[in-house]
Amino acid sequence: MASPPQPPSAAWEFQLPLCPGDLLRSGGPASPRLLQPAQLPGALAAFGAAFGAQGPRAVLQHFDALSGLRLPLVSSHSNDLPSILDDPGLSSSDRLAYLNALKMNCYVLTRLVEAFEMESFKCDSGCTKRSGFSWEEERQPLIQLLTELLQLDLRRLWSGLVVEEEFVSLMTGICYRILENPTISHQKHRPTREAVIHLLAVTLMRYDHMLSATLKITQMLQHFEHVAPLFGEAVSLWATEYGMKSIVGEVLREIGQKCPENLARDISGAKGYAVFLTELAEQIPGMVLSNMSVLLHHLDGENYTMRNAILTAMAEILLQVLNGDQLEEAARSTRDQFLDTLQAHVCDVLGHVRSRVLQLFTRIVQRKALPLTRFHTVVCLAVGRLQDKSVMVVKNAVQLLAAFLSNNPFSCKISCSDLAEPLKKEMQKLHEMRDKHRAASALAITPEEEWEAMQPELKATVQQLLHPLQGEEEREVEVEVEDTAQDTAERITQLLRKLNYKAAVCLTQEAMSCFQGIEPFINVTKCCPTVNISLKLPALLMDSSVGSHLRNCVPEPLNDSEMVKQEMLVQYLQDAYNFSVKIIEALNMVSRMMYKNSVSVVQEAIEFFVTVSQFGVPQAVLGVRRMLPLIWSKEPGIREAVLSAYRRLYLSPSGDSERVRAQNQVQSLSLLMVDASLGTIQCLEEIICEFVQKDEIKPSVIQLLWEQFTQKLECSSLERQAAIMLLGMMARGKPEIVGSNLDVLVTVGLDEKVHKDYRFAKEVCNAISKLPALGKNQAPFRLPQAHLLFECLSSAVSAGFAQPSTLWLPFMEAAVTLIYQLAEGPEEICAQILKDCKPEASPGSIPGGTSALPTFLLTHLISLVGHVALQQVMYLEGAVSTELRRCRVLREEQEATKRAASSNETTMEEDLGLVGASADDTEAELIRNICETELLDEKQLFCTFIPLVLKICNNPLVYSDPALSAAAALALGKFCMISAEFCDAQLRLLFTMLEKSSLPGVRSNLMIVAGDLAIRFPNLIEPWTPHLYARLRDPCHDVRQIAGLVMTHLILKDMVKVKGQVSEMATLLIDPEEEIVRLAQNFFSELSNKGNAIYNLLPDIISRLSDPDCGVAEESFRTIMRHLFSYITKDKQAESLVEKLCQRFRTAKTEHQFRDLSHCLTLLPLSDRGLHKMQENFDCFADKLQDPAVYSCFRATLSRLHRGGTKPETKVRTSEREISRPGRLGLTSRLPELKVYEYVGLLATNMHLLPFLELSAELKEDETPTKKTPISRASAHRAR
């Protein structure tokens, strides 16, 4: 057993150990013994008895037991200390004993806290709770106990009245240890955090812990990411509630002294500092402002997180401190400097910083903290960033512009046209006020002041003119006969004011001779004339009568305040006008972003146009319409953004009553229909259908539309047409809207007045066509032939046939389509229409014979017969085939029911499910035979029209009318859809017209027809595929656009083989028409989703486009390749393309091809394997490196790889040889002798010997602002 402990000597003082092992090695009186587990119960019992007798001082004799167990001590020590410290008779020995007891107790307690913290960090909280003890619940009371202890005047226990630093470090150490635990940032531990912060505040206030705390905070910020917001909260609390403002400056100074180069490497530490600075600036921006100067040099550092943090701090200061119009001059100067810095970093070298600054400006604008004088500058910066390469920068630039709109101080309606006239008017008014002010200022000069100014020059003039030796000169002015003395005096005064001194002197001399003795020309003296004139002139100028006369002419001086108000008004209007101009400029740029690949950018662009529309910018309508096709997007976020935009713009009308709101909603929706294209109408129909299905369109709106349609409500023809179009769109979502009012549609929309407005009648047909077809197992919805609808349609088509209206053709197509959709026996109705119309187009029906037959009649006839033929085929293959299948299925079900009642046996075909498939084939063959053999039979009606169509197509010089030729070409294509045999016979004619016709309308129609034929008869069209691709280079942009649409559809549906000819689609990427470029971009975007399609096609595309005979310029080639290579993202694809491109150098023949191939290599994401591929194929391009352009491309490629870093094994052993150009090393003649890896390895490893190429990952050259940021950058220095 261990011997009982001896009490320490009176002069002994307990020294706090740095680590527990120091206690065992100290050898002092309080050095604890290492107790065995069996000794612990007895030692604890002895300590318990001693504590009952001596209190906290029992630790002096039993420290070994407590230090070995590290159990919590009773807080009674803290309760006893106040009375002990207040005892004036406390002896030195008692003081020392209590001091030792305090140190020992605190040491044991802190060691216990550290031990539990270590355990809680290692295991989760569940294990402690399962054992019945939760350290997290016990931790807070212990911290509060230590805080109460430190709030006592413990200095009296120390002889020098200064608490030793080790004791303070012991107490604060556990605080920092607790804060190191990542779980302390959880919300449930907030009381513990507050307790720790309070304890540290006491040490700062009472125990001079400032320096140590500053160093510890900066150290922990560097190593523990989670403590940054905690220390931000703590420092702000210490500075505000505890008055420790100096801690802010100390910590910020310590951070400011960090080396920017080190922070560029220490990413984690920089992030901690950045978060801390941001938190601190948000909570105490005023104190951060006082110490901002120590941080500014980090704006020149490489670490972007520090730049972002300092810029964020500036923004917070601008928002909370330097905001308002009542700032002092110094504060205003600081505000301007901060804004200048933020503006400069809008053009920062890194996209992360540019994006962050734009976000900060958005907050500043939203809080109305941006001075009006800077609006134009910041708006221009935001518009410039719309062309940024970084997606996040573009997104935040759009958000900033939207914030400018929402918080602009100018007007709720921003329109250049509305602002231009008031601005011109007010500027004219200002100019007039300034002119009056200048005139008043000039006339306000006293005659004495005028004379003082003109006296020197006037005196010289008098002496010169009246000098005795001057001689007689011709008088410039003379006294008029009718002039009085007063008139002459006024003339003299006016001459003086006009600075015409010579004339004034001569006239004065003349007047003094003519008006002797008459005022005001009485001689003053009888001396020489010089003296008389010198005295008379000032008298005339200052004569009271003359002065009073002139004063009557002086305008009333303007009030300076009026001038200032007018100047402010003009400046306001000018700022508003400039703002609207930049917003309109941004509209075109943002509208192009709607089809970017980034979902977030598209959503921001949509939101921007919603905001612009709400501010009444007329040009916003174009953007609102342009977003319509996005309703077909596969991205749910984009589709929902479009729906939300139209919901806010058109389904949230203002108004006091339901009726007024419905009227406003109908009016806004009707405006969308004005001049809307077919594509726009289809998109709108999808959106409105969605709204109707979700019951977002009120019944009052639908009722109002019916009132406009039936003209119960007075409206224009355009409003009436828009009403039926909207009703048709809504009927797609709810067919009963039209179904329940079919009679109204027929009687009102298709009455005898239909010929007055065929456009309206066509929309009525489209609305009726929304009636639903029933399921495939139910009888289709069809109306009898005698129904009023078909009677009206037949009458309208027949009556309008002989009328030269360009609107009849669209109506006719809609009417025929509706007849085939809803009528029973539609072929009979349409045959009768043809029979009725044919005589109208016969030469005998027109007096004068064939030559007098109007061309429009032939156009109407062949358009009608062509469309009927097409609808007949669709009717047979659609409705008839479906009805045959339905009847067969019903028949089979009945037979199966009968068999089931009589027998349970089934045939093998029934078991295998072959009966239905065989029947489907039989029905399809039946329909096919009808089309092939019967529809174009000589006995059929269609056959009589085919010769006419062929005659027109074969004789373009005779039938040269563009409309007729286009209609004949389209009709020929529709006839070809009927029969494969007829189609095969007419293909040569069709493609000859497609290639050689001089009419764009003919080529466009035939391109559409060819696309349909490629789907219907792919084997027949396949040999003619090159003719389809050839239209992609048609001189007419409309034909190119249609060809692009057709080929996009055919290629993506795998209806044509995609070979090297797809390079013609790539040429559309450089088309002058923006719509065609977007079409090509969309095509390749969709093609990239089809596996490795673009990767497989790229080599052939490169070969064809780099061929000089292709006619693609070098810069255009690079534009195309930049877009196509953006889809190559896989390393294996890049490696394979490197090899293929290197091998292509062997077959390339011209320098143009060498440069194109080398440029393609710069576009690939080169990896280590890609470098190996390049090394292996070095012989393919070695001799081409003498070309400066080729060499530059290879150097740029390897430079990018070098900057990205390579594996050590990729480094080549021979790195000591310098390389700049092959010829300079004498390598040109030795290339065949060098190992592949030696030369390429030299390129890869000696990049530090080459001029550094700064290839920005963020901005292209044309996107980088010409005005560089005034703040220096270490990254910018590298380029030197």
mmCIF file of N, CA and C in Angstrom, residues 1155-1194:
data_model
loop_
_atom_site.group_PDB
_atom_site.id
_atom_site.type_symbol
_atom_site.label_atom_id
_atom_site.label_comp_id
_atom_site.label_asym_id
_atom_site.label_seq_id
_atom_site.Cartn_x
_atom_site.Cartn_y
_atom_site.Cartn_z
ATOM 1 N N ARG A 1155 -2.953 24.027 -90.430
ATOM 2 C CA ARG A 1155 -3.364 24.964 -89.376
ATOM 3 C C ARG A 1155 -4.711 24.563 -88.766
ATOM 4 N N ASP A 1156 -5.619 24.093 -89.616
ATOM 5 C CA ASP A 1156 -6.929 23.679 -89.100
ATOM 6 C C ASP A 1156 -6.800 22.494 -88.154
ATOM 7 N N LEU A 1157 -5.992 21.503 -88.540
ATOM 8 C CA LEU A 1157 -5.827 20.310 -87.700
ATOM 9 C C LEU A 1157 -5.141 20.668 -86.381
ATOM 10 N N SER A 1158 -4.121 21.497 -86.436
ATOM 11 C CA SER A 1158 -3.417 21.876 -85.198
ATOM 12 C C SER A 1158 -4.317 22.695 -84.293
ATOM 13 N N HIS A 1159 -5.177 23.525 -84.887
ATOM 14 C CA HIS A 1159 -6.112 24.289 -84.046
ATOM 15 C C HIS A 1159 -7.097 23.357 -83.343
ATOM 16 N N CYS A 1160 -7.523 22.301 -84.029
ATOM 17 C CA CYS A 1160 -8.444 21.346 -83.399
ATOM 18 C C CYS A 1160 -7.811 20.706 -82.171
ATOM 19 N N LEU A 1161 -6.504 20.471 -82.218
ATOM 20 C CA LEU A 1161 -5.825 19.883 -81.054
ATOM 21 C C LEU A 1161 -5.892 20.805 -79.848
ATOM 22 N N THR A 1162 -5.876 22.133 -80.079
ATOM 23 C CA THR A 1162 -5.932 23.067 -78.948
ATOM 24 C C THR A 1162 -7.298 23.062 -78.273
ATOM 25 N N LEU A 1163 -8.312 22.545 -78.952
ATOM 26 C CA LEU A 1163 -9.669 22.557 -78.401
ATOM 27 C C LEU A 1163 -9.965 21.331 -77.555
ATOM 28 N N LEU A 1164 -9.066 20.338 -77.594
ATOM 29 C CA LEU A 1164 -9.311 19.100 -76.859
ATOM 30 C C LEU A 1164 -8.817 19.212 -75.427
ATOM 31 N N PRO A 1165 -9.546 18.618 -74.479
ATOM 32 C CA PRO A 1165 -9.061 18.566 -73.091
ATOM 33 C C PRO A 1165 -7.959 17.525 -72.959
ATOM 34 N N LEU A 1166 -6.718 17.936 -73.222
ATOM 35 C CA LEU A 1166 -5.587 17.005 -73.285
ATOM 36 C C LEU A 1166 -5.225 16.490 -71.897
ATOM 37 N N SER A 1167 -5.019 15.171 -71.806
ATOM 38 C CA SER A 1167 -4.625 14.524 -70.556
ATOM 39 C C SER A 1167 -3.261 13.877 -70.756
ATOM 40 N N ASP A 1168 -2.773 13.171 -69.713
ATOM 41 C CA ASP A 1168 -1.493 12.486 -69.826
ATOM 42 C C ASP A 1168 -1.521 11.435 -70.932
ATOM 43 N N ARG A 1169 -2.618 10.707 -71.012
ATOM 44 C CA ARG A 1169 -2.733 9.715 -72.074
ATOM 45 C C ARG A 1169 -2.770 10.380 -73.448
ATOM 46 N N GLY A 1170 -3.444 11.509 -73.507
ATOM 47 C CA GLY A 1170 -3.459 12.230 -74.764
ATOM 48 C C GLY A 1170 -2.061 12.660 -75.177
ATOM 49 N N LEU A 1171 -1.237 13.063 -74.205
ATOM 50 C CA LEU A 1171 0.146 13.421 -74.496
ATOM 51 C C LEU A 1171 0.906 12.216 -75.039
ATOM 52 N N HIS A 1172 0.668 11.048 -74.446
ATOM 53 C CA HIS A 1172 1.324 9.836 -74.943
ATOM 54 C C HIS A 1172 0.911 9.544 -76.385
ATOM 55 N N LYS A 1173 -0.379 9.760 -76.686
ATOM 56 C CA LYS A 1173 -0.835 9.547 -78.059
ATOM 57 C C LYS A 1173 -0.109 10.509 -79.007
ATOM 58 N N MET A 1174 0.079 11.731 -78.563
ATOM 59 C CA MET A 1174 0.771 12.705 -79.385
ATOM 60 C C MET A 1174 2.231 12.305 -79.594
ATOM 61 N N GLN A 1175 2.832 11.773 -78.537
ATOM 62 C CA GLN A 1175 4.211 11.303 -78.652
ATOM 63 C C GLN A 1175 4.326 10.141 -79.634
ATOM 64 N N GLU A 1176 3.389 9.230 -79.543
ATOM 65 C CA GLU A 1176 3.438 8.053 -80.410
ATOM 66 C C GLU A 1176 3.269 8.422 -81.881
ATOM 67 N N ASN A 1177 2.552 9.511 -82.147
ATOM 68 C CA ASN A 1177 2.284 9.910 -83.534
ATOM 69 C C ASN A 1177 3.088 11.143 -83.927
ATOM 70 N N PHE A 1178 4.198 11.357 -83.258
ATOM 71 C CA PHE A 1178 5.003 12.548 -83.507
ATOM 72 C C PHE A 1178 5.472 12.626 -84.951
ATOM 73 N N ASP A 1179 5.813 11.493 -85.533
ATOM 74 C CA ASP A 1179 6.302 11.484 -86.913
ATOM 75 C C ASP A 1179 5.273 12.028 -87.894
ATOM 76 N N CYS A 1180 3.997 11.968 -87.518
ATOM 77 C CA CYS A 1180 2.942 12.418 -88.440
ATOM 78 C C CYS A 1180 2.980 13.930 -88.648
ATOM 79 N N PHE A 1181 3.376 14.672 -87.610
ATOM 80 C CA PHE A 1181 3.307 16.128 -87.720
ATOM 81 C C PHE A 1181 4.647 16.816 -87.506
ATOM 82 N N ALA A 1182 5.711 16.061 -87.338
ATOM 83 C CA ALA A 1182 7.001 16.673 -87.010
ATOM 84 C C ALA A 1182 7.433 17.704 -88.035
ATOM 85 N N ASP A 1183 7.312 17.349 -89.336
ATOM 86 C CA ASP A 1183 7.776 18.270 -90.369
ATOM 87 C C ASP A 1183 6.859 19.472 -90.534
ATOM 88 N N LYS A 1184 5.679 19.446 -89.914
ATOM 89 C CA LYS A 1184 4.746 20.573 -90.036
ATOM 90 C C LYS A 1184 5.012 21.655 -88.990
ATOM 91 N N LEU A 1185 5.878 21.353 -88.011
ATOM 92 C CA LEU A 1185 6.107 22.308 -86.926
ATOM 93 C C LEU A 1185 6.894 23.527 -87.367
ATOM 94 N N GLN A 1186 7.410 23.508 -88.567
ATOM 95 C CA GLN A 1186 8.124 24.685 -89.062
ATOM 96 C C GLN A 1186 7.166 25.835 -89.375
ATOM 97 N N ASP A 1187 5.916 25.505 -89.593
ATOM 98 C CA ASP A 1187 4.910 26.542 -89.810
ATOM 99 C C ASP A 1187 4.661 27.258 -88.480
ATOM 100 N N PRO A 1188 4.856 28.576 -88.397
ATOM 101 C CA PRO A 1188 4.681 29.282 -87.111
ATOM 102 C C PRO A 1188 3.289 29.078 -86.510
ATOM 103 N N ALA A 1189 2.240 29.070 -87.327
ATOM 104 C CA ALA A 1189 0.885 28.912 -86.794
ATOM 105 C C ALA A 1189 0.689 27.519 -86.211
ATOM 106 N N VAL A 1190 1.204 26.497 -86.911
ATOM 107 C CA VAL A 1190 1.086 25.123 -86.407
ATOM 108 C C VAL A 1190 1.865 24.973 -85.117
ATOM 109 N N TYR A 1191 3.099 25.490 -85.102
ATOM 110 C CA TYR A 1191 3.918 25.387 -83.905
ATOM 111 C C TYR A 1191 3.265 26.095 -82.721
ATOM 112 N N SER A 1192 2.684 27.248 -82.982
ATOM 113 C CA SER A 1192 2.019 27.997 -81.908
ATOM 114 C C SER A 1192 0.866 27.198 -81.317
ATOM 115 N N CYS A 1193 0.117 26.493 -82.154
ATOM 116 C CA CYS A 1193 -1.003 25.686 -81.652
ATOM 117 C C CYS A 1193 -0.509 24.548 -80.776
ATOM 118 N N PHE A 1194 0.552 23.867 -81.205
ATOM 119 C CA PHE A 1194 1.094 22.779 -80.391
ATOM 120 C C PHE A 1194 1.640 23.301 -79.077
#
